[in-house]
Amino acid sequence: MTQDNTPRIYVACLSAYVNGKLHGEWIDCDRDADDIWKEIEKMLEASPEPDAEEWAIHAFENWHGIEISENEDIESIAELAELIEEHGKAFAVYCQHYGTDASVEDFQDSYMGEYEDEEDFVYRMWEDVGTLKQLEEIGINEFYIDWSAVARDWFINDYFSVEVGYKETYIFRHY
């Protein structure tokens, strides 16, 4: 396992595998698809089995919950790894929610940020647009606001959240 969070795949030589030998290589996917293909070809050339041509992905790591199939398209893997490197874990979470319908454009339009929870998001939004200040000016203290109820209303249709850790929640606007 690497020390960084680079998305990686373990590509195995199928000729060696069916003959009871383990031969493969971990490949970092934060590079161009052509470079990944070169690594696969290099691994196959070094196979203990002559004329090895077939390969499969037998393991993967640092994809933040995204499942990689054994026959996943290398171009798609390179693109997805680049997007995860660029946008982080939040993009991976978004992809898990929307599956193949996920796009970078939709992610950028709908990702609202990371918050402690839904109530924290609502509070900060009210704070950012000046609603809390306006209420304070007319004598309504924020302690009277039921943040849980407001959040519940907002998250019925307009937003969704994914809790990924303690006080670590990604908020997205529905598209």
PDB file of N, CA and C in Angstrom, residues 26-124:
ATOM      1  N   TRP A  26       1.173  -3.302  -9.209  1.00  0.00           N
ATOM      2  CA  TRP A  26       0.355  -2.167  -8.788  1.00  0.00           C
ATOM      3  C   TRP A  26       0.696  -0.996  -9.690  1.00  0.00           C
ATOM      4  N   ILE A  27      -0.326  -0.355 -10.223  1.00  0.00           N
ATOM      5  CA  ILE A  27      -0.119   0.768 -11.142  1.00  0.00           C
ATOM      6  C   ILE A  27      -0.865   1.989 -10.616  1.00  0.00           C
ATOM      7  N   ASP A  28      -0.131   3.092 -10.446  1.00  0.00           N
ATOM      8  CA  ASP A  28      -0.769   4.356 -10.082  1.00  0.00           C
ATOM      9  C   ASP A  28      -1.567   4.846 -11.283  1.00  0.00           C
ATOM     10  N   CYS A  29      -2.765   5.318 -11.020  1.00  0.00           N
ATOM     11  CA  CYS A  29      -3.663   5.693 -12.119  1.00  0.00           C
ATOM     12  C   CYS A  29      -3.785   7.199 -12.310  1.00  0.00           C
ATOM     13  N   ASP A  30      -2.985   7.962 -11.622  1.00  0.00           N
ATOM     14  CA  ASP A  30      -3.040   9.419 -11.772  1.00  0.00           C
ATOM     15  C   ASP A  30      -2.165   9.871 -12.943  1.00  0.00           C
ATOM     16  N   ARG A  31      -2.342   9.205 -14.052  1.00  0.00           N
ATOM     17  CA  ARG A  31      -1.560   9.499 -15.250  1.00  0.00           C
ATOM     18  C   ARG A  31      -2.404   9.241 -16.475  1.00  0.00           C
ATOM     19  N   ASP A  32      -1.867   9.546 -17.598  1.00  0.00           N
ATOM     20  CA  ASP A  32      -2.545   9.364 -18.877  1.00  0.00           C
ATOM     21  C   ASP A  32      -2.802   7.874 -19.128  1.00  0.00           C
ATOM     22  N   ALA A  33      -3.898   7.578 -19.816  1.00  0.00           N
ATOM     23  CA  ALA A  33      -4.250   6.184 -20.117  1.00  0.00           C
ATOM     24  C   ALA A  33      -3.131   5.477 -20.882  1.00  0.00           C
ATOM     25  N   ASP A  34      -2.454   6.187 -21.781  1.00  0.00           N
ATOM     26  CA  ASP A  34      -1.353   5.579 -22.540  1.00  0.00           C
ATOM     27  C   ASP A  34      -0.232   5.110 -21.613  1.00  0.00           C
ATOM     28  N   ASP A  35       0.039   5.876 -20.573  1.00  0.00           N
ATOM     29  CA  ASP A  35       1.080   5.489 -19.614  1.00  0.00           C
ATOM     30  C   ASP A  35       0.666   4.254 -18.811  1.00  0.00           C
ATOM     31  N   ILE A  36      -0.625   4.167 -18.485  1.00  0.00           N
ATOM     32  CA  ILE A  36      -1.121   2.976 -17.781  1.00  0.00           C
ATOM     33  C   ILE A  36      -1.000   1.763 -18.689  1.00  0.00           C
ATOM     34  N   TRP A  37      -1.385   1.931 -19.969  1.00  0.00           N
ATOM     35  CA  TRP A  37      -1.254   0.831 -20.930  1.00  0.00           C
ATOM     36  C   TRP A  37       0.198   0.373 -21.048  1.00  0.00           C
ATOM     37  N   LYS A  38       1.143   1.299 -21.050  1.00  0.00           N
ATOM     38  CA  LYS A  38       2.566   0.938 -21.137  1.00  0.00           C
ATOM     39  C   LYS A  38       2.983   0.095 -19.936  1.00  0.00           C
ATOM     40  N   GLU A  39       2.496   0.454 -18.744  1.00  0.00           N
ATOM     41  CA  GLU A  39       2.803  -0.323 -17.538  1.00  0.00           C
ATOM     42  C   GLU A  39       2.215  -1.739 -17.636  1.00  0.00           C
ATOM     43  N   ILE A  40       1.003  -1.843 -18.170  1.00  0.00           N
ATOM     44  CA  ILE A  40       0.368  -3.162 -18.334  1.00  0.00           C
ATOM     45  C   ILE A  40       1.174  -3.996 -19.319  1.00  0.00           C
ATOM     46  N   GLU A  41       1.570  -3.396 -20.435  1.00  0.00           N
ATOM     47  CA  GLU A  41       2.361  -4.114 -21.444  1.00  0.00           C
ATOM     48  C   GLU A  41       3.708  -4.562 -20.876  1.00  0.00           C
ATOM     49  N   LYS A  42       4.339  -3.683 -20.088  1.00  0.00           N
ATOM     50  CA  LYS A  42       5.622  -4.012 -19.454  1.00  0.00           C
ATOM     51  C   LYS A  42       5.458  -5.194 -18.493  1.00  0.00           C
ATOM     52  N   MET A  43       4.356  -5.187 -17.723  1.00  0.00           N
ATOM     53  CA  MET A  43       4.081  -6.282 -16.791  1.00  0.00           C
ATOM     54  C   MET A  43       3.879  -7.594 -17.562  1.00  0.00           C
ATOM     55  N   LEU A  44       3.132  -7.537 -18.665  1.00  0.00           N
ATOM     56  CA  LEU A  44       2.898  -8.747 -19.468  1.00  0.00           C
ATOM     57  C   LEU A  44       4.196  -9.264 -20.098  1.00  0.00           C
ATOM     58  N   GLU A  45       5.063  -8.370 -20.550  1.00  0.00           N
ATOM     59  CA  GLU A  45       6.345  -8.773 -21.125  1.00  0.00           C
ATOM     60  C   GLU A  45       7.229  -9.489 -20.103  1.00  0.00           C
ATOM     61  N   ALA A  46       7.092  -9.111 -18.834  1.00  0.00           N
ATOM     62  CA  ALA A  46       7.903  -9.716 -17.765  1.00  0.00           C
ATOM     63  C   ALA A  46       7.242 -10.972 -17.188  1.00  0.00           C
ATOM     64  N   SER A  47       6.145 -11.403 -17.758  1.00  0.00           N
ATOM     65  CA  SER A  47       5.414 -12.565 -17.251  1.00  0.00           C
ATOM     66  C   SER A  47       6.258 -13.834 -17.320  1.00  0.00           C
ATOM     67  N   PRO A  48       6.074 -14.722 -16.348  1.00  0.00           N
ATOM     68  CA  PRO A  48       6.767 -16.007 -16.400  1.00  0.00           C
ATOM     69  C   PRO A  48       6.202 -16.922 -17.494  1.00  0.00           C
ATOM     70  N   GLU A  49       5.072 -16.542 -18.052  1.00  0.00           N
ATOM     71  CA  GLU A  49       4.458 -17.312 -19.144  1.00  0.00           C
ATOM     72  C   GLU A  49       4.775 -16.639 -20.472  1.00  0.00           C
ATOM     73  N   PRO A  50       5.203 -17.426 -21.456  1.00  0.00           N
ATOM     74  CA  PRO A  50       5.537 -16.829 -22.756  1.00  0.00           C
ATOM     75  C   PRO A  50       4.283 -16.307 -23.471  1.00  0.00           C
ATOM     76  N   ASP A  51       4.469 -15.249 -24.241  1.00  0.00           N
ATOM     77  CA  ASP A  51       3.412 -14.662 -25.080  1.00  0.00           C
ATOM     78  C   ASP A  51       2.158 -14.262 -24.290  1.00  0.00           C
ATOM     79  N   ALA A  52       2.337 -13.788 -23.095  1.00  0.00           N
ATOM     80  CA  ALA A  52       1.202 -13.364 -22.270  1.00  0.00           C
ATOM     81  C   ALA A  52       0.556 -12.129 -22.885  1.00  0.00           C
ATOM     82  N   GLU A  53      -0.771 -12.172 -23.009  1.00  0.00           N
ATOM     83  CA  GLU A  53      -1.506 -11.055 -23.616  1.00  0.00           C
ATOM     84  C   GLU A  53      -2.683 -10.579 -22.772  1.00  0.00           C
ATOM     85  N   GLU A  54      -3.261 -11.505 -22.003  1.00  0.00           N
ATOM     86  CA  GLU A  54      -4.485 -11.154 -21.283  1.00  0.00           C
ATOM     87  C   GLU A  54      -4.166 -10.740 -19.856  1.00  0.00           C
ATOM     88  N   TRP A  55      -4.952  -9.806 -19.364  1.00  0.00           N
ATOM     89  CA  TRP A  55      -4.761  -9.257 -18.036  1.00  0.00           C
ATOM     90  C   TRP A  55      -6.126  -8.979 -17.415  1.00  0.00           C
ATOM     91  N   ALA A  56      -6.119  -8.747 -16.119  1.00  0.00           N
ATOM     92  CA  ALA A  56      -7.341  -8.360 -15.405  1.00  0.00           C
ATOM     93  C   ALA A  56      -6.943  -7.552 -14.180  1.00  0.00           C
ATOM     94  N   ILE A  57      -7.861  -6.725 -13.745  1.00  0.00           N
ATOM     95  CA  ILE A  57      -7.646  -5.956 -12.519  1.00  0.00           C
ATOM     96  C   ILE A  57      -8.107  -6.837 -11.362  1.00  0.00           C
ATOM     97  N   HIS A  58      -7.193  -7.188 -10.481  1.00  0.00           N
ATOM     98  CA  HIS A  58      -7.520  -8.066  -9.357  1.00  0.00           C
ATOM     99  C   HIS A  58      -7.684  -7.333  -8.034  1.00  0.00           C
ATOM    100  N   ALA A  59      -7.247  -6.077  -7.981  1.00  0.00           N
ATOM    101  CA  ALA A  59      -7.405  -5.300  -6.744  1.00  0.00           C
ATOM    102  C   ALA A  59      -7.315  -3.820  -7.095  1.00  0.00           C
ATOM    103  N   PHE A  60      -7.780  -3.016  -6.173  1.00  0.00           N
ATOM    104  CA  PHE A  60      -7.697  -1.563  -6.349  1.00  0.00           C
ATOM    105  C   PHE A  60      -7.719  -0.925  -4.977  1.00  0.00           C
ATOM    106  N   GLU A  61      -7.131   0.273  -4.886  1.00  0.00           N
ATOM    107  CA  GLU A  61      -7.127   0.992  -3.612  1.00  0.00           C
ATOM    108  C   GLU A  61      -7.114   2.497  -3.847  1.00  0.00           C
ATOM    109  N   ASN A  62      -7.586   3.208  -2.833  1.00  0.00           N
ATOM    110  CA  ASN A  62      -7.633   4.670  -2.822  1.00  0.00           C
ATOM    111  C   ASN A  62      -8.637   5.254  -3.815  1.00  0.00           C
ATOM    112  N   TRP A  63      -9.719   4.533  -4.047  1.00  0.00           N
ATOM    113  CA  TRP A  63     -10.782   5.023  -4.926  1.00  0.00           C
ATOM    114  C   TRP A  63     -11.956   5.560  -4.110  1.00  0.00           C
ATOM    115  N   HIS A  64     -11.803   5.655  -2.804  1.00  0.00           N
ATOM    116  CA  HIS A  64     -12.803   6.238  -1.897  1.00  0.00           C
ATOM    117  C   HIS A  64     -14.183   5.602  -2.062  1.00  0.00           C
ATOM    118  N   GLY A  65     -14.203   4.285  -2.166  1.00  0.00           N
ATOM    119  CA  GLY A  65     -15.479   3.569  -2.218  1.00  0.00           C
ATOM    120  C   GLY A  65     -15.976   3.246  -3.610  1.00  0.00           C
ATOM    121  N   ILE A  66     -15.375   3.789  -4.636  1.00  0.00           N
ATOM    122  CA  ILE A  66     -15.787   3.462  -6.008  1.00  0.00           C
ATOM    123  C   ILE A  66     -15.265   2.072  -6.339  1.00  0.00           C
ATOM    124  N   GLU A  67     -16.147   1.231  -6.833  1.00  0.00           N
ATOM    125  CA  GLU A  67     -15.775  -0.136  -7.202  1.00  0.00           C
ATOM    126  C   GLU A  67     -15.209  -0.161  -8.625  1.00  0.00           C
ATOM    127  N   ILE A  68     -14.092  -0.827  -8.796  1.00  0.00           N
ATOM    128  CA  ILE A  68     -13.455  -0.981 -10.094  1.00  0.00           C
ATOM    129  C   ILE A  68     -13.585  -2.448 -10.497  1.00  0.00           C
ATOM    130  N   SER A  69     -14.152  -2.688 -11.681  1.00  0.00           N
ATOM    131  CA  SER A  69     -14.333  -4.077 -12.119  1.00  0.00           C
ATOM    132  C   SER A  69     -13.029  -4.618 -12.696  1.00  0.00           C
ATOM    133  N   GLU A  70     -12.963  -5.933 -12.827  1.00  0.00           N
ATOM    134  CA  GLU A  70     -11.709  -6.537 -13.308  1.00  0.00           C
ATOM    135  C   GLU A  70     -11.442  -6.241 -14.773  1.00  0.00           C
ATOM    136  N   ASN A  71     -12.465  -5.840 -15.503  1.00  0.00           N
ATOM    137  CA  ASN A  71     -12.290  -5.511 -16.925  1.00  0.00           C
ATOM    138  C   ASN A  71     -12.598  -4.044 -17.217  1.00  0.00           C
ATOM    139  N   GLU A  72     -12.412  -3.195 -16.230  1.00  0.00           N
ATOM    140  CA  GLU A  72     -12.721  -1.766 -16.378  1.00  0.00           C
ATOM    141  C   GLU A  72     -11.904  -1.148 -17.507  1.00  0.00           C
ATOM    142  N   ASP A  73     -12.505  -0.246 -18.216  1.00  0.00           N
ATOM    143  CA  ASP A  73     -11.864   0.460 -19.317  1.00  0.00           C
ATOM    144  C   ASP A  73     -10.735   1.352 -18.775  1.00  0.00           C
ATOM    145  N   ILE A  74      -9.539   1.204 -19.306  1.00  0.00           N
ATOM    146  CA  ILE A  74      -8.369   1.930 -18.810  1.00  0.00           C
ATOM    147  C   ILE A  74      -8.523   3.436 -19.018  1.00  0.00           C
ATOM    148  N   GLU A  75      -9.106   3.846 -20.117  1.00  0.00           N
ATOM    149  CA  GLU A  75      -9.321   5.272 -20.357  1.00  0.00           C
ATOM    150  C   GLU A  75     -10.249   5.852 -19.296  1.00  0.00           C
ATOM    151  N   SER A  76     -11.285   5.114 -18.944  1.00  0.00           N
ATOM    152  CA  SER A  76     -12.213   5.567 -17.905  1.00  0.00           C
ATOM    153  C   SER A  76     -11.532   5.629 -16.549  1.00  0.00           C
ATOM    154  N   ILE A  77     -10.687   4.643 -16.273  1.00  0.00           N
ATOM    155  CA  ILE A  77      -9.951   4.621 -15.007  1.00  0.00           C
ATOM    156  C   ILE A  77      -9.038   5.836 -14.896  1.00  0.00           C
ATOM    157  N   ALA A  78      -8.312   6.139 -15.970  1.00  0.00           N
ATOM    158  CA  ALA A  78      -7.395   7.287 -15.953  1.00  0.00           C
ATOM    159  C   ALA A  78      -8.168   8.590 -15.750  1.00  0.00           C
ATOM    160  N   GLU A  79      -9.299   8.724 -16.417  1.00  0.00           N
ATOM    161  CA  GLU A  79     -10.116   9.931 -16.291  1.00  0.00           C
ATOM    162  C   GLU A  79     -10.683  10.058 -14.875  1.00  0.00           C
ATOM    163  N   LEU A  80     -11.200   8.961 -14.347  1.00  0.00           N
ATOM    164  CA  LEU A  80     -11.775   8.977 -13.005  1.00  0.00           C
ATOM    165  C   LEU A  80     -10.705   9.281 -11.949  1.00  0.00           C
ATOM    166  N   ALA A  81      -9.536   8.686 -12.094  1.00  0.00           N
ATOM    167  CA  ALA A  81      -8.439   8.947 -11.149  1.00  0.00           C
ATOM    168  C   ALA A  81      -8.029  10.412 -11.188  1.00  0.00           C
ATOM    169  N   GLU A  82      -7.971  10.982 -12.367  1.00  0.00           N
ATOM    170  CA  GLU A  82      -7.619  12.398 -12.499  1.00  0.00           C
ATOM    171  C   GLU A  82      -8.654  13.280 -11.795  1.00  0.00           C
ATOM    172  N   LEU A  83      -9.926  12.931 -11.955  1.00  0.00           N
ATOM    173  CA  LEU A  83     -10.990  13.720 -11.330  1.00  0.00           C
ATOM    174  C   LEU A  83     -10.960  13.585  -9.806  1.00  0.00           C
ATOM    175  N   ILE A  84     -10.653  12.389  -9.322  1.00  0.00           N
ATOM    176  CA  ILE A  84     -10.531  12.199  -7.872  1.00  0.00           C
ATOM    177  C   ILE A  84      -9.336  12.984  -7.339  1.00  0.00           C
ATOM    178  N   GLU A  85      -8.226  12.962  -8.064  1.00  0.00           N
ATOM    179  CA  GLU A  85      -7.052  13.729  -7.651  1.00  0.00           C
ATOM    180  C   GLU A  85      -7.375  15.223  -7.626  1.00  0.00           C
ATOM    181  N   GLU A  86      -8.135  15.685  -8.620  1.00  0.00           N
ATOM    182  CA  GLU A  86      -8.455  17.109  -8.726  1.00  0.00           C
ATOM    183  C   GLU A  86      -9.499  17.564  -7.715  1.00  0.00           C
ATOM    184  N   HIS A  87     -10.559  16.762  -7.536  1.00  0.00           N
ATOM    185  CA  HIS A  87     -11.697  17.188  -6.711  1.00  0.00           C
ATOM    186  C   HIS A  87     -11.790  16.471  -5.369  1.00  0.00           C
ATOM    187  N   GLY A  88     -10.990  15.446  -5.168  1.00  0.00           N
ATOM    188  CA  GLY A  88     -10.943  14.768  -3.885  1.00  0.00           C
ATOM    189  C   GLY A  88     -12.054  13.763  -3.644  1.00  0.00           C
ATOM    190  N   LYS A  89     -12.138  13.399  -2.385  1.00  0.00           N
ATOM    191  CA  LYS A  89     -13.073  12.373  -1.925  1.00  0.00           C
ATOM    192  C   LYS A  89     -14.530  12.751  -2.206  1.00  0.00           C
ATOM    193  N   ALA A  90     -14.824  14.046  -2.180  1.00  0.00           N
ATOM    194  CA  ALA A  90     -16.201  14.493  -2.432  1.00  0.00           C
ATOM    195  C   ALA A  90     -16.677  14.064  -3.815  1.00  0.00           C
ATOM    196  N   PHE A  91     -15.793  14.112  -4.797  1.00  0.00           N
ATOM    197  CA  PHE A  91     -16.177  13.690  -6.149  1.00  0.00           C
ATOM    198  C   PHE A  91     -16.462  12.189  -6.179  1.00  0.00           C
ATOM    199  N   ALA A  92     -15.661  11.417  -5.477  1.00  0.00           N
ATOM    200  CA  ALA A  92     -15.890   9.968  -5.420  1.00  0.00           C
ATOM    201  C   ALA A  92     -17.236   9.666  -4.775  1.00  0.00           C
ATOM    202  N   VAL A  93     -17.563  10.382  -3.711  1.00  0.00           N
ATOM    203  CA  VAL A  93     -18.853  10.202  -3.040  1.00  0.00           C
ATOM    204  C   VAL A  93     -19.998  10.548  -3.993  1.00  0.00           C
ATOM    205  N   TYR A  94     -19.815  11.627  -4.738  1.00  0.00           N
ATOM    206  CA  TYR A  94     -20.821  12.050  -5.719  1.00  0.00           C
ATOM    207  C   TYR A  94     -21.025  10.957  -6.781  1.00  0.00           C
ATOM    208  N   CYS A  95     -19.927  10.397  -7.264  1.00  0.00           N
ATOM    209  CA  CYS A  95     -19.998   9.323  -8.268  1.00  0.00           C
ATOM    210  C   CYS A  95     -20.736   8.103  -7.718  1.00  0.00           C
ATOM    211  N   GLN A  96     -20.515   7.789  -6.456  1.00  0.00           N
ATOM    212  CA  GLN A  96     -21.212   6.651  -5.860  1.00  0.00           C
ATOM    213  C   GLN A  96     -22.709   6.911  -5.789  1.00  0.00           C
ATOM    214  N   HIS A  97     -23.085   8.159  -5.570  1.00  0.00           N
ATOM    215  CA  HIS A  97     -24.510   8.500  -5.463  1.00  0.00           C
ATOM    216  C   HIS A  97     -25.195   8.455  -6.833  1.00  0.00           C
ATOM    217  N   TYR A  98     -24.549   9.028  -7.852  1.00  0.00           N
ATOM    218  CA  TYR A  98     -25.185   9.133  -9.170  1.00  0.00           C
ATOM    219  C   TYR A  98     -24.742   8.066 -10.166  1.00  0.00           C
ATOM    220  N   GLY A  99     -23.713   7.293  -9.830  1.00  0.00           N
ATOM    221  CA  GLY A  99     -23.268   6.223 -10.724  1.00  0.00           C
ATOM    222  C   GLY A  99     -22.787   6.755 -12.067  1.00  0.00           C
ATOM    223  N   THR A 100     -23.175   6.090 -13.130  1.00  0.00           N
ATOM    224  CA  THR A 100     -22.699   6.465 -14.462  1.00  0.00           C
ATOM    225  C   THR A 100     -23.279   7.790 -14.943  1.00  0.00           C
ATOM    226  N   ASP A 101     -24.293   8.295 -14.264  1.00  0.00           N
ATOM    227  CA  ASP A 101     -24.869   9.602 -14.631  1.00  0.00           C
ATOM    228  C   ASP A 101     -24.049  10.769 -14.094  1.00  0.00           C
ATOM    229  N   ALA A 102     -23.069  10.503 -13.247  1.00  0.00           N
ATOM    230  CA  ALA A 102     -22.253  11.569 -12.655  1.00  0.00           C
ATOM    231  C   ALA A 102     -21.380  12.217 -13.716  1.00  0.00           C
ATOM    232  N   SER A 103     -21.303  13.532 -13.663  1.00  0.00           N
ATOM    233  CA  SER A 103     -20.398  14.259 -14.549  1.00  0.00           C
ATOM    234  C   SER A 103     -19.684  15.330 -13.741  1.00  0.00           C
ATOM    235  N   VAL A 104     -18.552  15.778 -14.237  1.00  0.00           N
ATOM    236  CA  VAL A 104     -17.781  16.810 -13.557  1.00  0.00           C
ATOM    237  C   VAL A 104     -18.593  18.097 -13.487  1.00  0.00           C
ATOM    238  N   GLU A 105     -19.258  18.420 -14.582  1.00  0.00           N
ATOM    239  CA  GLU A 105     -20.042  19.656 -14.625  1.00  0.00           C
ATOM    240  C   GLU A 105     -21.148  19.629 -13.568  1.00  0.00           C
ATOM    241  N   ASP A 106     -21.863  18.525 -13.478  1.00  0.00           N
ATOM    242  CA  ASP A 106     -22.931  18.412 -12.478  1.00  0.00           C
ATOM    243  C   ASP A 106     -22.360  18.459 -11.061  1.00  0.00           C
ATOM    244  N   PHE A 107     -21.223  17.799 -10.852  1.00  0.00           N
ATOM    245  CA  PHE A 107     -20.571  17.840  -9.541  1.00  0.00           C
ATOM    246  C   PHE A 107     -20.241  19.281  -9.163  1.00  0.00           C
ATOM    247  N   GLN A 108     -19.620  20.001 -10.089  1.00  0.00           N
ATOM    248  CA  GLN A 108     -19.225  21.377  -9.794  1.00  0.00           C
ATOM    249  C   GLN A 108     -20.441  22.264  -9.527  1.00  0.00           C
ATOM    250  N   ASP A 109     -21.544  21.992 -10.208  1.00  0.00           N
ATOM    251  CA  ASP A 109     -22.766  22.769  -9.995  1.00  0.00           C
ATOM    252  C   ASP A 109     -23.440  22.432  -8.675  1.00  0.00           C
ATOM    253  N   SER A 110     -23.325  21.185  -8.240  1.00  0.00           N
ATOM    254  CA  SER A 110     -24.107  20.777  -7.077  1.00  0.00           C
ATOM    255  C   SER A 110     -23.330  20.669  -5.769  1.00  0.00           C
ATOM    256  N   TYR A 111     -22.015  20.579  -5.809  1.00  0.00           N
ATOM    257  CA  TYR A 111     -21.243  20.420  -4.569  1.00  0.00           C
ATOM    258  C   TYR A 111     -21.241  21.727  -3.787  1.00  0.00           C
ATOM    259  N   MET A 112     -21.741  21.674  -2.576  1.00  0.00           N
ATOM    260  CA  MET A 112     -21.851  22.862  -1.728  1.00  0.00           C
ATOM    261  C   MET A 112     -20.700  22.961  -0.724  1.00  0.00           C
ATOM    262  N   GLY A 113     -20.037  21.856  -0.443  1.00  0.00           N
ATOM    263  CA  GLY A 113     -18.912  21.886   0.477  1.00  0.00           C
ATOM    264  C   GLY A 113     -19.010  20.822   1.554  1.00  0.00           C
ATOM    265  N   GLU A 114     -18.047  20.873   2.458  1.00  0.00           N
ATOM    266  CA  GLU A 114     -17.983  19.937   3.582  1.00  0.00           C
ATOM    267  C   GLU A 114     -18.379  20.669   4.857  1.00  0.00           C
ATOM    268  N   TYR A 115     -19.279  20.054   5.611  1.00  0.00           N
ATOM    269  CA  TYR A 115     -19.800  20.649   6.847  1.00  0.00           C
ATOM    270  C   TYR A 115     -19.832  19.583   7.930  1.00  0.00           C
ATOM    271  N   GLU A 116     -20.060  20.019   9.161  1.00  0.00           N
ATOM    272  CA  GLU A 116     -20.166  19.052  10.254  1.00  0.00           C
ATOM    273  C   GLU A 116     -21.387  18.166  10.075  1.00  0.00           C
ATOM    274  N   ASP A 117     -22.493  18.763   9.669  1.00  0.00           N
ATOM    275  CA  ASP A 117     -23.744  18.027   9.450  1.00  0.00           C
ATOM    276  C   ASP A 117     -24.702  18.944   8.701  1.00  0.00           C
ATOM    277  N   GLU A 118     -25.933  18.494   8.475  1.00  0.00           N
ATOM    278  CA  GLU A 118     -26.917  19.286   7.736  1.00  0.00           C
ATOM    279  C   GLU A 118     -27.263  20.579   8.465  1.00  0.00           C
ATOM    280  N   GLU A 119     -27.376  20.511   9.784  1.00  0.00           N
ATOM    281  CA  GLU A 119     -27.701  21.705  10.561  1.00  0.00           C
ATOM    282  C   GLU A 119     -26.602  22.755  10.454  1.00  0.00           C
ATOM    283  N   ASP A 120     -25.357  22.321  10.465  1.00  0.00           N
ATOM    284  CA  ASP A 120     -24.227  23.231  10.311  1.00  0.00           C
ATOM    285  C   ASP A 120     -24.295  23.925   8.958  1.00  0.00           C
ATOM    286  N   PHE A 121     -24.642  23.186   7.913  1.00  0.00           N
ATOM    287  CA  PHE A 121     -24.786  23.757   6.577  1.00  0.00           C
ATOM    288  C   PHE A 121     -25.852  24.857   6.565  1.00  0.00           C
ATOM    289  N   VAL A 122     -27.026  24.556   7.106  1.00  0.00           N
ATOM    290  CA  VAL A 122     -28.122  25.524   7.131  1.00  0.00           C
ATOM    291  C   VAL A 122     -27.701  26.772   7.915  1.00  0.00           C
ATOM    292  N   TYR A 123     -27.106  26.573   9.072  1.00  0.00           N
ATOM    293  CA  TYR A 123     -26.657  27.695   9.904  1.00  0.00           C
ATOM    294  C   TYR A 123     -25.693  28.593   9.120  1.00  0.00           C
ATOM    295  N   ARG A 124     -24.704  27.970   8.499  1.00  0.00           N
ATOM    296  CA  ARG A 124     -23.696  28.755   7.764  1.00  0.00           C
ATOM    297  C   ARG A 124     -24.311  29.472   6.557  1.00  0.00           C
TER     298      ARG A 124
END
